[in-house]
Amino acid sequence: MGSARQVAAGRGRPRDASRDAALRQAAMEVLAQVGYRALTMDAVAAHARAGKATIYRRWESKLDLVIDTCNQLVQRNIPEPDQGSVEADLGEFLTAFATFLTGPVGKAAQALVGELPHEPELAHAFRESFLLPQRDVLRRIIERGVRRGEIRADAPVDTVVELAGAGLMYRLMLIEEPLDARFVDRILHEALLPLLR
Amino acid sequence: MGSARQVAAGRGRPRDASRDAALRQAAMEVLAQVGYRALTMDAVAAHARAGKATIYRRWESKLDLVIDTCNQLVQRNIPEPDQGSVEADLGEFLTAFATFLTGPVGKAAQALVGELPHEPELAHAFRESFLLPQRDVLRRIIERGVRRGEIRADAPVDTVVELAGAGLMYRLMLIEEPLDARFVDRILHEALLPLLR
């Protein structure tokens, strides 16, 4: 949907990728500040010192803008390590993801969460663009470990993948203690690896 | 603070506990519908078919009302099973809590989560009245198991307690699959008990 519109927009004038990135950054910052419900295209335009028309040429609605922002951020910030060891790969991935969440992205994600029950399209997009990519990377890391014989063939992979994501999001949103490398090290060595090996 | 005010209010007229409960129920329903930011004492009064003055006699602000509502709900709905077995106690507690969260309380909690970063008093109260009581029950269940010799003395209790809460909240708020007895059974037997024994 977004890409078809982008192609159409591209016919009129060349796309400026760095301008788009600045607009997405502004969208994320406004989202973190005021939440999805109160976010307006006007506020994003003002925050980015851009005209509202500039934004509407690229995204037809705030839903479209927020979804595209989530997609791009996750694609650029989720690594897929492959060092030949589940311990190393999970450690690298979870640390990178924790760092990513600790910044403004985490605040924006938290602002979205409260509004998901009232915004089914947003909820669907949030899952597809934010949660499933993390889950898929975790699953592939573990599956490579199964093939190498590091991981039990009957390990509870679905449960471990879900609890890894749950642990990060819960600490980000609800627990006062920091979502840091020490926390990642703890869930990795006290829970995830013992359940897999 | 709340209790001092309640005593003061009580001097003027006798407290009506069932009326208070109806007002708290209305507060929770409005919260689930519109979120904390958009909740007003007027809306709660209208939803409960009560006068605004009736509400202000009991709670001085929406923060006060929402905190008291959380406190009362959690106190009445969190069981503390003690059947002599960690498996039975964790199963009973997690199933009861999952059921509790699946109703309107879960929607209200989710509506609060997005607003916690902007509302430090609310965030503090949410942790104290909603999260810590769950955590404390889980910890006591496990500690009784340690004393009975069911649980390893060096089990990672903090991590298991945190991941149990995380698993429930993550599924409630972010995952489409249901937060049901089957899910509880799965995390219990595939993750929590194996980590403790």
PDB file of N, CA, C and O in Angstrom, chain A residues 9-48:
ATOM      1  N   ALA A   9       3.990   8.976  -5.847  1.00  0.00           N
ATOM      2  CA  ALA A   9       4.544  10.266  -5.434  1.00  0.00           C
ATOM      3  C   ALA A   9       5.846  10.519  -6.191  1.00  0.00           C
ATOM      4  O   ALA A   9       6.142  11.634  -6.594  1.00  0.00           O
ATOM      5  N   GLY A  10       6.614   9.454  -6.396  1.00  0.00           N
ATOM      6  CA  GLY A  10       7.912   9.579  -7.044  1.00  0.00           C
ATOM      7  C   GLY A  10       7.804  10.066  -8.495  1.00  0.00           C
ATOM      8  O   GLY A  10       8.738  10.667  -9.018  1.00  0.00           O
ATOM      9  N   ARG A  11       6.655   9.849  -9.113  1.00  0.00           N
ATOM     10  CA  ARG A  11       6.499  10.325 -10.494  1.00  0.00           C
ATOM     11  C   ARG A  11       6.559  11.834 -10.556  1.00  0.00           C
ATOM     12  O   ARG A  11       7.094  12.396 -11.490  1.00  0.00           O
ATOM     13  N   GLY A  12       5.970  12.477  -9.546  1.00  0.00           N
ATOM     14  CA  GLY A  12       5.897  13.930  -9.569  1.00  0.00           C
ATOM     15  C   GLY A  12       7.243  14.586  -9.275  1.00  0.00           C
ATOM     16  O   GLY A  12       7.628  15.541  -9.898  1.00  0.00           O
ATOM     17  N   ARG A  13       7.959  14.049  -8.316  1.00  0.00           N
ATOM     18  CA  ARG A  13       9.236  14.672  -7.938  1.00  0.00           C
ATOM     19  C   ARG A  13      10.135  13.591  -7.369  1.00  0.00           C
ATOM     20  O   ARG A  13       9.648  12.601  -6.813  1.00  0.00           O
ATOM     21  N   PRO A  14      11.449  13.751  -7.476  1.00  0.00           N
ATOM     22  CA  PRO A  14      12.330  12.712  -6.939  1.00  0.00           C
ATOM     23  C   PRO A  14      12.182  12.607  -5.428  1.00  0.00           C
ATOM     24  O   PRO A  14      11.969  13.624  -4.735  1.00  0.00           O
ATOM     25  N   ARG A  15      12.253  11.392  -4.889  1.00  0.00           N
ATOM     26  CA  ARG A  15      12.152  11.180  -3.455  1.00  0.00           C
ATOM     27  C   ARG A  15      13.454  11.602  -2.800  1.00  0.00           C
ATOM     28  O   ARG A  15      14.530  11.376  -3.339  1.00  0.00           O
ATOM     29  N   ASP A  16      13.331  12.205  -1.632  1.00  0.00           N
ATOM     30  CA  ASP A  16      14.519  12.612  -0.891  1.00  0.00           C
ATOM     31  C   ASP A  16      14.578  11.740   0.363  1.00  0.00           C
ATOM     32  O   ASP A  16      13.867  11.979   1.331  1.00  0.00           O
ATOM     33  N   ALA A  17      15.429  10.715   0.327  1.00  0.00           N
ATOM     34  CA  ALA A  17      15.427   9.717   1.402  1.00  0.00           C
ATOM     35  C   ALA A  17      15.810  10.334   2.739  1.00  0.00           C
ATOM     36  O   ALA A  17      15.250   9.983   3.775  1.00  0.00           O
ATOM     37  N   SER A  18      16.737  11.278   2.738  1.00  0.00           N
ATOM     38  CA  SER A  18      17.165  11.842   4.026  1.00  0.00           C
ATOM     39  C   SER A  18      16.049  12.717   4.609  1.00  0.00           C
ATOM     40  O   SER A  18      15.867  12.795   5.816  1.00  0.00           O
ATOM     41  N   ARG A  19      15.293  13.373   3.723  1.00  0.00           N
ATOM     42  CA  ARG A  19      14.151  14.171   4.184  1.00  0.00           C
ATOM     43  C   ARG A  19      13.091  13.245   4.791  1.00  0.00           C
ATOM     44  O   ARG A  19      12.534  13.531   5.856  1.00  0.00           O
ATOM     45  N   ASP A  20      12.833  12.142   4.123  1.00  0.00           N
ATOM     46  CA  ASP A  20      11.873  11.170   4.656  1.00  0.00           C
ATOM     47  C   ASP A  20      12.325  10.674   6.031  1.00  0.00           C
ATOM     48  O   ASP A  20      11.514  10.539   6.954  1.00  0.00           O
ATOM     49  N   ALA A  21      13.620  10.404   6.170  1.00  0.00           N
ATOM     50  CA  ALA A  21      14.128   9.896   7.450  1.00  0.00           C
ATOM     51  C   ALA A  21      13.930  10.937   8.545  1.00  0.00           C
ATOM     52  O   ALA A  21      13.566  10.604   9.678  1.00  0.00           O
ATOM     53  N   ALA A  22      14.146  12.218   8.188  1.00  0.00           N
ATOM     54  CA  ALA A  22      13.965  13.290   9.186  1.00  0.00           C
ATOM     55  C   ALA A  22      12.489  13.398   9.585  1.00  0.00           C
ATOM     56  O   ALA A  22      12.167  13.628  10.757  1.00  0.00           O
ATOM     57  N   LEU A  23      11.604  13.196   8.617  1.00  0.00           N
ATOM     58  CA  LEU A  23      10.168  13.262   8.923  1.00  0.00           C
ATOM     59  C   LEU A  23       9.754  12.079   9.803  1.00  0.00           C
ATOM     60  O   LEU A  23       8.972  12.241  10.743  1.00  0.00           O
ATOM     61  N   ARG A  24      10.315  10.913   9.513  1.00  0.00           N
ATOM     62  CA  ARG A  24       9.995   9.747  10.356  1.00  0.00           C
ATOM     63  C   ARG A  24      10.529   9.938  11.766  1.00  0.00           C
ATOM     64  O   ARG A  24       9.881   9.578  12.740  1.00  0.00           O
ATOM     65  N   GLN A  25      11.722  10.498  11.865  1.00  0.00           N
ATOM     66  CA  GLN A  25      12.305  10.772  13.179  1.00  0.00           C
ATOM     67  C   GLN A  25      11.382  11.730  13.957  1.00  0.00           C
ATOM     68  O   GLN A  25      11.108  11.526  15.144  1.00  0.00           O
ATOM     69  N   ALA A  26      10.900  12.760  13.270  1.00  0.00           N
ATOM     70  CA  ALA A  26       9.989  13.716  13.917  1.00  0.00           C
ATOM     71  C   ALA A  26       8.711  13.009  14.359  1.00  0.00           C
ATOM     72  O   ALA A  26       8.199  13.245  15.460  1.00  0.00           O
ATOM     73  N   ALA A  27       8.201  12.119  13.500  1.00  0.00           N
ATOM     74  CA  ALA A  27       6.965  11.394  13.843  1.00  0.00           C
ATOM     75  C   ALA A  27       7.180  10.581  15.116  1.00  0.00           C
ATOM     76  O   ALA A  27       6.334  10.563  16.022  1.00  0.00           O
ATOM     77  N   MET A  28       8.340   9.922  15.193  1.00  0.00           N
ATOM     78  CA  MET A  28       8.603   9.086  16.369  1.00  0.00           C
ATOM     79  C   MET A  28       8.721   9.933  17.628  1.00  0.00           C
ATOM     80  O   MET A  28       8.236   9.561  18.693  1.00  0.00           O
ATOM     81  N   GLU A  29       9.348  11.100  17.498  1.00  0.00           N
ATOM     82  CA  GLU A  29       9.515  11.950  18.677  1.00  0.00           C
ATOM     83  C   GLU A  29       8.171  12.521  19.150  1.00  0.00           C
ATOM     84  O   GLU A  29       7.902  12.582  20.351  1.00  0.00           O
ATOM     85  N   VAL A  30       7.336  12.918  18.212  1.00  0.00           N
ATOM     86  CA  VAL A  30       6.013  13.435  18.591  1.00  0.00           C
ATOM     87  C   VAL A  30       5.191  12.305  19.225  1.00  0.00           C
ATOM     88  O   VAL A  30       4.524  12.498  20.248  1.00  0.00           O
ATOM     89  N   LEU A  31       5.294  11.124  18.644  1.00  0.00           N
ATOM     90  CA  LEU A  31       4.587   9.967  19.190  1.00  0.00           C
ATOM     91  C   LEU A  31       5.017   9.694  20.632  1.00  0.00           C
ATOM     92  O   LEU A  31       4.181   9.469  21.518  1.00  0.00           O
ATOM     93  N   ALA A  32       6.322   9.723  20.864  1.00  0.00           N
ATOM     94  CA  ALA A  32       6.828   9.472  22.218  1.00  0.00           C
ATOM     95  C   ALA A  32       6.330  10.540  23.184  1.00  0.00           C
ATOM     96  O   ALA A  32       6.078  10.265  24.355  1.00  0.00           O
ATOM     97  N   GLN A  33       6.167  11.768  22.680  1.00  0.00           N
ATOM     98  CA  GLN A  33       5.759  12.867  23.567  1.00  0.00           C
ATOM     99  C   GLN A  33       4.266  12.864  23.874  1.00  0.00           C
ATOM    100  O   GLN A  33       3.878  13.084  25.014  1.00  0.00           O
ATOM    101  N   VAL A  34       3.451  12.671  22.861  1.00  0.00           N
ATOM    102  CA  VAL A  34       2.017  12.894  23.066  1.00  0.00           C
ATOM    103  C   VAL A  34       1.149  11.658  22.872  1.00  0.00           C
ATOM    104  O   VAL A  34      -0.043  11.693  23.177  1.00  0.00           O
ATOM    105  N   GLY A  35       1.726  10.564  22.342  1.00  0.00           N
ATOM    106  CA  GLY A  35       0.915   9.371  22.079  1.00  0.00           C
ATOM    107  C   GLY A  35       0.261   9.430  20.711  1.00  0.00           C
ATOM    108  O   GLY A  35       0.250  10.473  20.045  1.00  0.00           O
ATOM    109  N   TYR A  36      -0.310   8.307  20.303  1.00  0.00           N
ATOM    110  CA  TYR A  36      -0.860   8.194  18.957  1.00  0.00           C
ATOM    111  C   TYR A  36      -2.133   9.015  18.792  1.00  0.00           C
ATOM    112  O   TYR A  36      -2.342   9.680  17.790  1.00  0.00           O
ATOM    113  N   ARG A  37      -2.981   8.964  19.791  1.00  0.00           N
ATOM    114  CA  ARG A  37      -4.273   9.626  19.649  1.00  0.00           C
ATOM    115  C   ARG A  37      -4.109  11.132  19.428  1.00  0.00           C
ATOM    116  O   ARG A  37      -4.788  11.720  18.615  1.00  0.00           O
ATOM    117  N   ALA A  38      -3.163  11.723  20.188  1.00  0.00           N
ATOM    118  CA  ALA A  38      -2.978  13.173  20.107  1.00  0.00           C
ATOM    119  C   ALA A  38      -2.033  13.589  18.985  1.00  0.00           C
ATOM    120  O   ALA A  38      -1.889  14.775  18.705  1.00  0.00           O
ATOM    121  N   LEU A  39      -1.378  12.624  18.344  1.00  0.00           N
ATOM    122  CA  LEU A  39      -0.459  12.971  17.251  1.00  0.00           C
ATOM    123  C   LEU A  39      -1.234  13.510  16.059  1.00  0.00           C
ATOM    124  O   LEU A  39      -2.265  12.953  15.674  1.00  0.00           O
ATOM    125  N   THR A  40      -0.757  14.618  15.496  1.00  0.00           N
ATOM    126  CA  THR A  40      -1.378  15.153  14.272  1.00  0.00           C
ATOM    127  C   THR A  40      -0.283  15.348  13.229  1.00  0.00           C
ATOM    128  O   THR A  40       0.892  15.509  13.570  1.00  0.00           O
ATOM    129  N   MET A  41      -0.686  15.353  11.974  1.00  0.00           N
ATOM    130  CA  MET A  41       0.268  15.615  10.896  1.00  0.00           C
ATOM    131  C   MET A  41       0.845  17.027  11.072  1.00  0.00           C
ATOM    132  O   MET A  41       2.015  17.263  10.781  1.00  0.00           O
ATOM    133  N   ASP A  42       0.013  17.971  11.530  1.00  0.00           N
ATOM    134  CA  ASP A  42       0.491  19.334  11.794  1.00  0.00           C
ATOM    135  C   ASP A  42       1.631  19.347  12.798  1.00  0.00           C
ATOM    136  O   ASP A  42       2.633  20.040  12.612  1.00  0.00           O
ATOM    137  N   ALA A  43       1.466  18.578  13.887  1.00  0.00           N
ATOM    138  CA  ALA A  43       2.503  18.570  14.928  1.00  0.00           C
ATOM    139  C   ALA A  43       3.797  17.961  14.391  1.00  0.00           C
ATOM    140  O   ALA A  43       4.895  18.452  14.681  1.00  0.00           O
ATOM    141  N   VAL A  44       3.676  16.918  13.589  1.00  0.00           N
ATOM    142  CA  VAL A  44       4.880  16.299  13.012  1.00  0.00           C
ATOM    143  C   VAL A  44       5.553  17.289  12.066  1.00  0.00           C
ATOM    144  O   VAL A  44       6.781  17.464  12.089  1.00  0.00           O
ATOM    145  N   ALA A  45       4.746  17.964  11.246  1.00  0.00           N
ATOM    146  CA  ALA A  45       5.300  18.953  10.314  1.00  0.00           C
ATOM    147  C   ALA A  45       6.034  20.058  11.076  1.00  0.00           C
ATOM    148  O   ALA A  45       7.169  20.416  10.751  1.00  0.00           O
ATOM    149  N   ALA A  46       5.407  20.563  12.126  1.00  0.00           N
ATOM    150  CA  ALA A  46       6.027  21.646  12.909  1.00  0.00           C
ATOM    151  C   ALA A  46       7.333  21.155  13.541  1.00  0.00           C
ATOM    152  O   ALA A  46       8.356  21.852  13.511  1.00  0.00           O
ATOM    153  N   HIS A  47       7.302  19.940  14.091  1.00  0.00           N
ATOM    154  CA  HIS A  47       8.482  19.391  14.752  1.00  0.00           C
ATOM    155  C   HIS A  47       9.634  19.215  13.764  1.00  0.00           C
ATOM    156  O   HIS A  47      10.804  19.399  14.117  1.00  0.00           O
ATOM    157  N   ALA A  48       9.294  18.867  12.525  1.00  0.00           N
ATOM    158  CA  ALA A  48      10.330  18.650  11.501  1.00  0.00           C
ATOM    159  C   ALA A  48      10.636  19.939  10.725  1.00  0.00           C
ATOM    160  O   ALA A  48      11.429  19.916   9.790  1.00  0.00           O
TER     161      ALA A  48
END
